[in-house]
Amino acid sequence: MAIPRQLPNAITIVRILCAPVFLWMLLADGGADGALRWWAAVLFIVAIATDGIDGYLARKHDIVTDLGKLLDPIADKVLTGFAFIGLSILGELPWWITIIVLIREIGITVYRFMVVSDHVLAAAWMGKLKTLAQGLALSFALLPLWTLVGDWIFWVNGVLMTIAVILTIASGIDYIVTEMRAARAKRRDA
Ligand SMILES: O=P(O)(O)OC[C@H](O)CO
């Protein structure tokens, strides 16, 4: 069955629009573990889940566009970036973690735009794994599961966040090394 060509990019744009609504819900009553906090977490989880859907639809129906390749990582970064910032504002995540993540995410995005006239730097598998790890870690950090299962869940959250931060740094380095190798090969062939 054919789908509208704009559908994958429309899903990506909806993901971006969800981010400010999610942040408002998270911060509205000071991050307290009431209904708004649960709804904020659910909205984040639904929005981040669409990350797989837009790319899958575009590939399945062979309607992958350069705009989609650029927009998809930006949508992920806006959503996860807002979540990192929100958790740090609430004092639930150290600011240094949020700052490291933002430096990597903004750095790769700026680089993507710098090289766009030469080539489109599409998301690499490690970047996709990083987004998955961030999504999982942030979902656990946002859901007030401690109210249901007790404080041991903070230990799980810590492990998930550590994995996400390591993958964030490693995938950033992976892009740099891959791009440097490609540039060197191009110079050699010229
Ligand atoms: O690591 P990036 O910047 O390529 O982003 C990866 C995307 O979020 C994957 O959907």
PDB file of C-alpha atoms and ligand atoms in Angstrom:
ATOM      1  CA  MET A   1       0.000   0.000   0.000  1.00  0.00           C
ATOM      2  CA  ALA A   2       1.368   3.400  -1.014  1.00  0.00           C
ATOM      3  CA  ILE A   3       1.727   6.123   1.579  1.00  0.00           C
ATOM      4  CA  PRO A   4       1.962   9.931   1.090  1.00  0.00           C
ATOM      5  CA  ARG A   5       5.562  10.849   0.266  1.00  0.00           C
ATOM      6  CA  GLN A   6       5.562  13.470   3.022  1.00  0.00           C
ATOM      7  CA  LEU A   7       4.430  11.078   5.791  1.00  0.00           C
ATOM      8  CA  PRO A   8       7.885  10.103   7.179  1.00  0.00           C
ATOM      9  CA  ASN A   9       9.034  13.747   7.381  1.00  0.00           C
ATOM     10  CA  ALA A  10       5.655  14.774   8.854  1.00  0.00           C
ATOM     11  CA  ILE A  11       6.164  12.181  11.633  1.00  0.00           C
ATOM     12  CA  THR A  12       9.643  13.623  12.228  1.00  0.00           C
ATOM     13  CA  ILE A  13       8.200  17.156  12.522  1.00  0.00           C
ATOM     14  CA  VAL A  14       5.507  15.981  14.969  1.00  0.00           C
ATOM     15  CA  ARG A  15       8.356  14.540  17.084  1.00  0.00           C
ATOM     16  CA  ILE A  16       9.962  17.992  17.215  1.00  0.00           C
ATOM     17  CA  LEU A  17       6.629  19.614  18.157  1.00  0.00           C
ATOM     18  CA  CYS A  18       6.111  17.118  20.997  1.00  0.00           C
ATOM     19  CA  ALA A  19       9.344  18.253  22.689  1.00  0.00           C
ATOM     20  CA  PRO A  20       8.186  21.623  24.160  1.00  0.00           C
ATOM     21  CA  VAL A  21       4.853  20.121  25.248  1.00  0.00           C
ATOM     22  CA  PHE A  22       6.707  17.283  26.975  1.00  0.00           C
ATOM     23  CA  LEU A  23       9.090  19.715  28.720  1.00  0.00           C
ATOM     24  CA  TRP A  24       6.213  21.864  29.941  1.00  0.00           C
ATOM     25  CA  MET A  25       4.449  18.778  31.373  1.00  0.00           C
ATOM     26  CA  LEU A  26       7.653  17.634  33.070  1.00  0.00           C
ATOM     27  CA  LEU A  27       8.401  20.968  34.713  1.00  0.00           C
ATOM     28  CA  ALA A  28       4.845  22.204  35.328  1.00  0.00           C
ATOM     29  CA  ASP A  29       4.510  20.946  38.877  1.00  0.00           C
ATOM     30  CA  GLY A  30       8.192  20.864  39.708  1.00  0.00           C
ATOM     31  CA  GLY A  31       8.703  17.297  38.441  1.00  0.00           C
ATOM     32  CA  ALA A  32       6.582  15.895  41.271  1.00  0.00           C
ATOM     33  CA  ASP A  33       5.637  12.235  40.801  1.00  0.00           C
ATOM     34  CA  GLY A  34       1.970  12.959  40.053  1.00  0.00           C
ATOM     35  CA  ALA A  35      -0.194  12.557  36.949  1.00  0.00           C
ATOM     36  CA  LEU A  36       1.608  15.246  34.905  1.00  0.00           C
ATOM     37  CA  ARG A  37       4.962  13.526  35.426  1.00  0.00           C
ATOM     38  CA  TRP A  38       3.531  10.215  34.205  1.00  0.00           C
ATOM     39  CA  TRP A  39       1.969  11.916  31.161  1.00  0.00           C
ATOM     40  CA  ALA A  40       5.227  13.708  30.397  1.00  0.00           C
ATOM     41  CA  ALA A  41       7.077  10.377  30.484  1.00  0.00           C
ATOM     42  CA  VAL A  42       4.443   8.664  28.315  1.00  0.00           C
ATOM     43  CA  LEU A  43       4.569  11.506  25.754  1.00  0.00           C
ATOM     44  CA  PHE A  44       8.370  11.247  25.649  1.00  0.00           C
ATOM     45  CA  ILE A  45       8.225   7.454  25.140  1.00  0.00           C
ATOM     46  CA  VAL A  46       5.612   7.685  22.364  1.00  0.00           C
ATOM     47  CA  ALA A  47       7.537  10.496  20.637  1.00  0.00           C
ATOM     48  CA  ILE A  48      10.921   8.754  20.815  1.00  0.00           C
ATOM     49  CA  ALA A  49       9.305   5.522  19.554  1.00  0.00           C
ATOM     50  CA  THR A  50       8.377   7.319  16.322  1.00  0.00           C
ATOM     51  CA  ASP A  51      12.133   7.567  15.648  1.00  0.00           C
ATOM     52  CA  GLY A  52      12.061   4.002  14.283  1.00  0.00           C
ATOM     53  CA  ILE A  53       8.784   4.495  12.423  1.00  0.00           C
ATOM     54  CA  ASP A  54       9.684   7.452  10.152  1.00  0.00           C
ATOM     55  CA  GLY A  55      12.939   5.884   8.965  1.00  0.00           C
ATOM     56  CA  TYR A  56      11.306   2.464   8.511  1.00  0.00           C
ATOM     57  CA  LEU A  57       8.460   3.916   6.385  1.00  0.00           C
ATOM     58  CA  ALA A  58      10.864   5.969   4.272  1.00  0.00           C
ATOM     59  CA  ARG A  59      13.067   2.943   3.576  1.00  0.00           C
ATOM     60  CA  LYS A  60      10.184   0.493   3.027  1.00  0.00           C
ATOM     61  CA  HIS A  61       8.461   2.743   0.483  1.00  0.00           C
ATOM     62  CA  ASP A  62      11.721   3.933  -1.039  1.00  0.00           C
ATOM     63  CA  ILE A  63      11.002   7.592  -0.281  1.00  0.00           C
ATOM     64  CA  VAL A  64      14.168   8.413   1.675  1.00  0.00           C
ATOM     65  CA  THR A  65      15.031  12.101   1.185  1.00  0.00           C
ATOM     66  CA  ASP A  66      18.102  14.176   2.062  1.00  0.00           C
ATOM     67  CA  LEU A  67      15.789  16.417   4.097  1.00  0.00           C
ATOM     68  CA  GLY A  68      14.650  13.390   6.096  1.00  0.00           C
ATOM     69  CA  LYS A  69      18.257  12.305   6.669  1.00  0.00           C
ATOM     70  CA  LEU A  70      19.042  15.753   8.118  1.00  0.00           C
ATOM     71  CA  LEU A  71      15.763  16.276   9.967  1.00  0.00           C
ATOM     72  CA  ASP A  72      15.549  12.883  11.697  1.00  0.00           C
ATOM     73  CA  PRO A  73      18.677  13.270  13.887  1.00  0.00           C
ATOM     74  CA  ILE A  74      17.658  16.870  14.693  1.00  0.00           C
ATOM     75  CA  ALA A  75      14.210  15.731  15.878  1.00  0.00           C
ATOM     76  CA  ASP A  76      15.834  13.115  18.117  1.00  0.00           C
ATOM     77  CA  LYS A  77      18.238  15.671  19.530  1.00  0.00           C
ATOM     78  CA  VAL A  78      15.523  18.237  20.271  1.00  0.00           C
ATOM     79  CA  LEU A  79      13.472  15.630  22.127  1.00  0.00           C
ATOM     80  CA  THR A  80      16.310  13.972  24.043  1.00  0.00           C
ATOM     81  CA  GLY A  81      18.012  17.346  24.603  1.00  0.00           C
ATOM     82  CA  PHE A  82      14.852  18.736  26.222  1.00  0.00           C
ATOM     83  CA  ALA A  83      14.650  15.606  28.400  1.00  0.00           C
ATOM     84  CA  PHE A  84      18.287  15.920  29.551  1.00  0.00           C
ATOM     85  CA  ILE A  85      17.821  19.646  30.271  1.00  0.00           C
ATOM     86  CA  GLY A  86      14.504  19.042  32.076  1.00  0.00           C
ATOM     87  CA  LEU A  87      16.003  16.365  34.326  1.00  0.00           C
ATOM     88  CA  SER A  88      18.950  18.640  35.146  1.00  0.00           C
ATOM     89  CA  ILE A  89      16.633  21.594  35.919  1.00  0.00           C
ATOM     90  CA  LEU A  90      14.783  19.278  38.325  1.00  0.00           C
ATOM     91  CA  GLY A  91      18.100  18.330  39.942  1.00  0.00           C
ATOM     92  CA  GLU A  92      17.643  14.657  38.957  1.00  0.00           C
ATOM     93  CA  LEU A  93      20.613  14.515  36.571  1.00  0.00           C
ATOM     94  CA  PRO A  94      23.964  16.278  37.021  1.00  0.00           C
ATOM     95  CA  TRP A  95      24.385  19.236  34.654  1.00  0.00           C
ATOM     96  CA  TRP A  96      27.823  17.993  33.548  1.00  0.00           C
ATOM     97  CA  ILE A  97      26.187  14.942  31.952  1.00  0.00           C
ATOM     98  CA  THR A  98      23.674  17.117  30.100  1.00  0.00           C
ATOM     99  CA  ILE A  99      26.446  19.469  28.955  1.00  0.00           C
ATOM    100  CA  ILE A 100      28.634  16.624  27.610  1.00  0.00           C
ATOM    101  CA  VAL A 101      25.649  15.187  25.721  1.00  0.00           C
ATOM    102  CA  LEU A 102      24.657  18.602  24.308  1.00  0.00           C
ATOM    103  CA  ILE A 103      28.209  19.379  23.163  1.00  0.00           C
ATOM    104  CA  ARG A 104      28.346  16.058  21.248  1.00  0.00           C
ATOM    105  CA  GLU A 105      24.855  16.396  19.770  1.00  0.00           C
ATOM    106  CA  ILE A 106      25.201  20.057  18.736  1.00  0.00           C
ATOM    107  CA  GLY A 107      28.763  19.465  17.479  1.00  0.00           C
ATOM    108  CA  ILE A 108      27.732  16.645  15.123  1.00  0.00           C
ATOM    109  CA  THR A 109      24.681  18.631  13.951  1.00  0.00           C
ATOM    110  CA  VAL A 110      26.760  21.720  13.142  1.00  0.00           C
ATOM    111  CA  TYR A 111      29.269  19.499  11.309  1.00  0.00           C
ATOM    112  CA  ARG A 112      26.411  17.887   9.314  1.00  0.00           C
ATOM    113  CA  PHE A 113      25.369  21.319   8.059  1.00  0.00           C
ATOM    114  CA  MET A 114      28.974  22.374   7.363  1.00  0.00           C
ATOM    115  CA  VAL A 115      29.504  19.436   4.977  1.00  0.00           C
ATOM    116  CA  VAL A 116      26.000  19.287   3.492  1.00  0.00           C
ATOM    117  CA  SER A 117      27.045  20.827   0.155  1.00  0.00           C
ATOM    118  CA  ASP A 118      29.623  18.024  -0.181  1.00  0.00           C
ATOM    119  CA  HIS A 119      27.766  15.018   1.255  1.00  0.00           C
ATOM    120  CA  VAL A 120      24.913  14.107   3.573  1.00  0.00           C
ATOM    121  CA  LEU A 121      26.216  12.658   6.819  1.00  0.00           C
ATOM    122  CA  ALA A 122      23.450  10.136   7.521  1.00  0.00           C
ATOM    123  CA  ALA A 123      23.030   8.548  10.948  1.00  0.00           C
ATOM    124  CA  ALA A 124      25.560   5.749  11.458  1.00  0.00           C
ATOM    125  CA  TRP A 125      24.653   2.503  13.234  1.00  0.00           C
ATOM    126  CA  MET A 126      26.456   3.616  16.389  1.00  0.00           C
ATOM    127  CA  GLY A 127      24.555   6.916  16.343  1.00  0.00           C
ATOM    128  CA  LYS A 128      21.306   4.962  16.082  1.00  0.00           C
ATOM    129  CA  LEU A 129      22.374   2.709  18.972  1.00  0.00           C
ATOM    130  CA  LYS A 130      23.242   5.814  20.997  1.00  0.00           C
ATOM    131  CA  THR A 131      19.764   7.286  20.392  1.00  0.00           C
ATOM    132  CA  LEU A 132      18.198   3.970  21.445  1.00  0.00           C
ATOM    133  CA  ALA A 133      20.308   3.913  24.630  1.00  0.00           C
ATOM    134  CA  GLN A 134      19.487   7.562  25.401  1.00  0.00           C
ATOM    135  CA  GLY A 135      15.783   6.907  24.791  1.00  0.00           C
ATOM    136  CA  LEU A 136      15.816   3.936  27.171  1.00  0.00           C
ATOM    137  CA  ALA A 137      17.831   5.721  29.876  1.00  0.00           C
ATOM    138  CA  LEU A 138      15.672   8.854  29.653  1.00  0.00           C
ATOM    139  CA  SER A 139      12.425   6.852  29.694  1.00  0.00           C
ATOM    140  CA  PHE A 140      13.489   5.124  32.930  1.00  0.00           C
ATOM    141  CA  ALA A 141      14.680   8.428  34.425  1.00  0.00           C
ATOM    142  CA  LEU A 142      11.426  10.194  33.515  1.00  0.00           C
ATOM    143  CA  LEU A 143       8.971   7.503  34.650  1.00  0.00           C
ATOM    144  CA  PRO A 144       8.480   7.868  38.431  1.00  0.00           C
ATOM    145  CA  LEU A 145       8.881   4.106  38.840  1.00  0.00           C
ATOM    146  CA  TRP A 146      10.285   4.578  42.344  1.00  0.00           C
ATOM    147  CA  THR A 147       6.732   5.191  43.514  1.00  0.00           C
ATOM    148  CA  LEU A 148       5.817   1.648  42.377  1.00  0.00           C
ATOM    149  CA  VAL A 149       8.916  -0.486  42.941  1.00  0.00           C
ATOM    150  CA  GLY A 150      11.055   1.415  45.425  1.00  0.00           C
ATOM    151  CA  ASP A 151      14.408   3.165  45.399  1.00  0.00           C
ATOM    152  CA  TRP A 152      16.435   0.293  43.859  1.00  0.00           C
ATOM    153  CA  ILE A 153      15.230   1.539  40.475  1.00  0.00           C
ATOM    154  CA  PHE A 154      17.677   4.464  40.815  1.00  0.00           C
ATOM    155  CA  TRP A 155      20.495   1.926  40.494  1.00  0.00           C
ATOM    156  CA  VAL A 156      19.027   0.651  37.201  1.00  0.00           C
ATOM    157  CA  ASN A 157      18.611   4.256  36.017  1.00  0.00           C
ATOM    158  CA  GLY A 158      22.274   4.940  36.822  1.00  0.00           C
ATOM    159  CA  VAL A 159      23.490   1.939  34.813  1.00  0.00           C
ATOM    160  CA  LEU A 160      21.297   2.829  31.811  1.00  0.00           C
ATOM    161  CA  MET A 161      22.430   6.474  31.898  1.00  0.00           C
ATOM    162  CA  THR A 162      26.097   5.441  32.098  1.00  0.00           C
ATOM    163  CA  ILE A 163      25.707   3.215  29.016  1.00  0.00           C
ATOM    164  CA  ALA A 164      23.902   6.055  27.175  1.00  0.00           C
ATOM    165  CA  VAL A 165      26.638   8.604  27.993  1.00  0.00           C
ATOM    166  CA  ILE A 166      29.437   6.212  26.958  1.00  0.00           C
ATOM    167  CA  LEU A 167      27.679   5.510  23.636  1.00  0.00           C
ATOM    168  CA  THR A 168      27.061   9.245  23.132  1.00  0.00           C
ATOM    169  CA  ILE A 169      30.785   9.986  23.399  1.00  0.00           C
ATOM    170  CA  ALA A 170      31.873   6.860  21.469  1.00  0.00           C
ATOM    171  CA  SER A 171      29.477   7.504  18.569  1.00  0.00           C
ATOM    172  CA  GLY A 172      30.672  11.129  18.351  1.00  0.00           C
ATOM    173  CA  ILE A 173      34.283   9.902  18.093  1.00  0.00           C
ATOM    174  CA  ASP A 174      33.166   7.280  15.532  1.00  0.00           C
ATOM    175  CA  TYR A 175      31.778  10.033  13.242  1.00  0.00           C
ATOM    176  CA  ILE A 176      34.975  12.088  13.550  1.00  0.00           C
ATOM    177  CA  VAL A 177      37.263   9.123  12.769  1.00  0.00           C
ATOM    178  CA  THR A 178      35.103   7.950   9.824  1.00  0.00           C
ATOM    179  CA  GLU A 179      34.968  11.450   8.322  1.00  0.00           C
ATOM    180  CA  MET A 180      38.724  11.948   8.754  1.00  0.00           C
ATOM    181  CA  ARG A 181      39.412   8.613   7.013  1.00  0.00           C
ATOM    182  CA  ALA A 182      37.053   9.507   4.135  1.00  0.00           C
ATOM    183  CA  ALA A 183      38.698  12.926   3.720  1.00  0.00           C
ATOM    184  CA  ARG A 184      42.164  11.323   3.679  1.00  0.00           C
ATOM    185  CA  ALA A 185      41.075   8.756   1.049  1.00  0.00           C
ATOM    186  CA  LYS A 186      39.578  11.539  -1.083  1.00  0.00           C
ATOM    187  CA  ARG A 187      42.824  13.545  -0.927  1.00  0.00           C
ATOM    188  CA  ARG A 188      44.803  10.457  -1.911  1.00  0.00           C
ATOM    189  CA  ASP A 189      42.553   9.749  -4.922  1.00  0.00           C
ATOM    190  CA  ALA A 190      42.572  13.377  -6.103  1.00  0.00           C
TER     191      ALA A 190
HETATM  192  O1  LIG B   1      24.164  10.239  16.271  1.00  0.00           O
HETATM  193  P1  LIG B   1      23.454  11.045  15.260  1.00  0.00           P
HETATM  194  O2  LIG B   1      23.676  12.509  15.409  1.00  0.00           O
HETATM  195  O3  LIG B   1      23.738  10.589  13.858  1.00  0.00           O
HETATM  196  O4  LIG B   1      21.882  10.797  15.471  1.00  0.00           O
HETATM  197  C1  LIG B   1      21.384   9.525  15.229  1.00  0.00           C
HETATM  198  C2  LIG B   1      19.896   9.602  15.066  1.00  0.00           C
HETATM  199  O5  LIG B   1      19.308  10.156  16.200  1.00  0.00           O
HETATM  200  C3  LIG B   1      19.337   8.216  14.770  1.00  0.00           C
HETATM  201  O6  LIG B   1      17.970   8.279  14.490  1.00  0.00           O
END
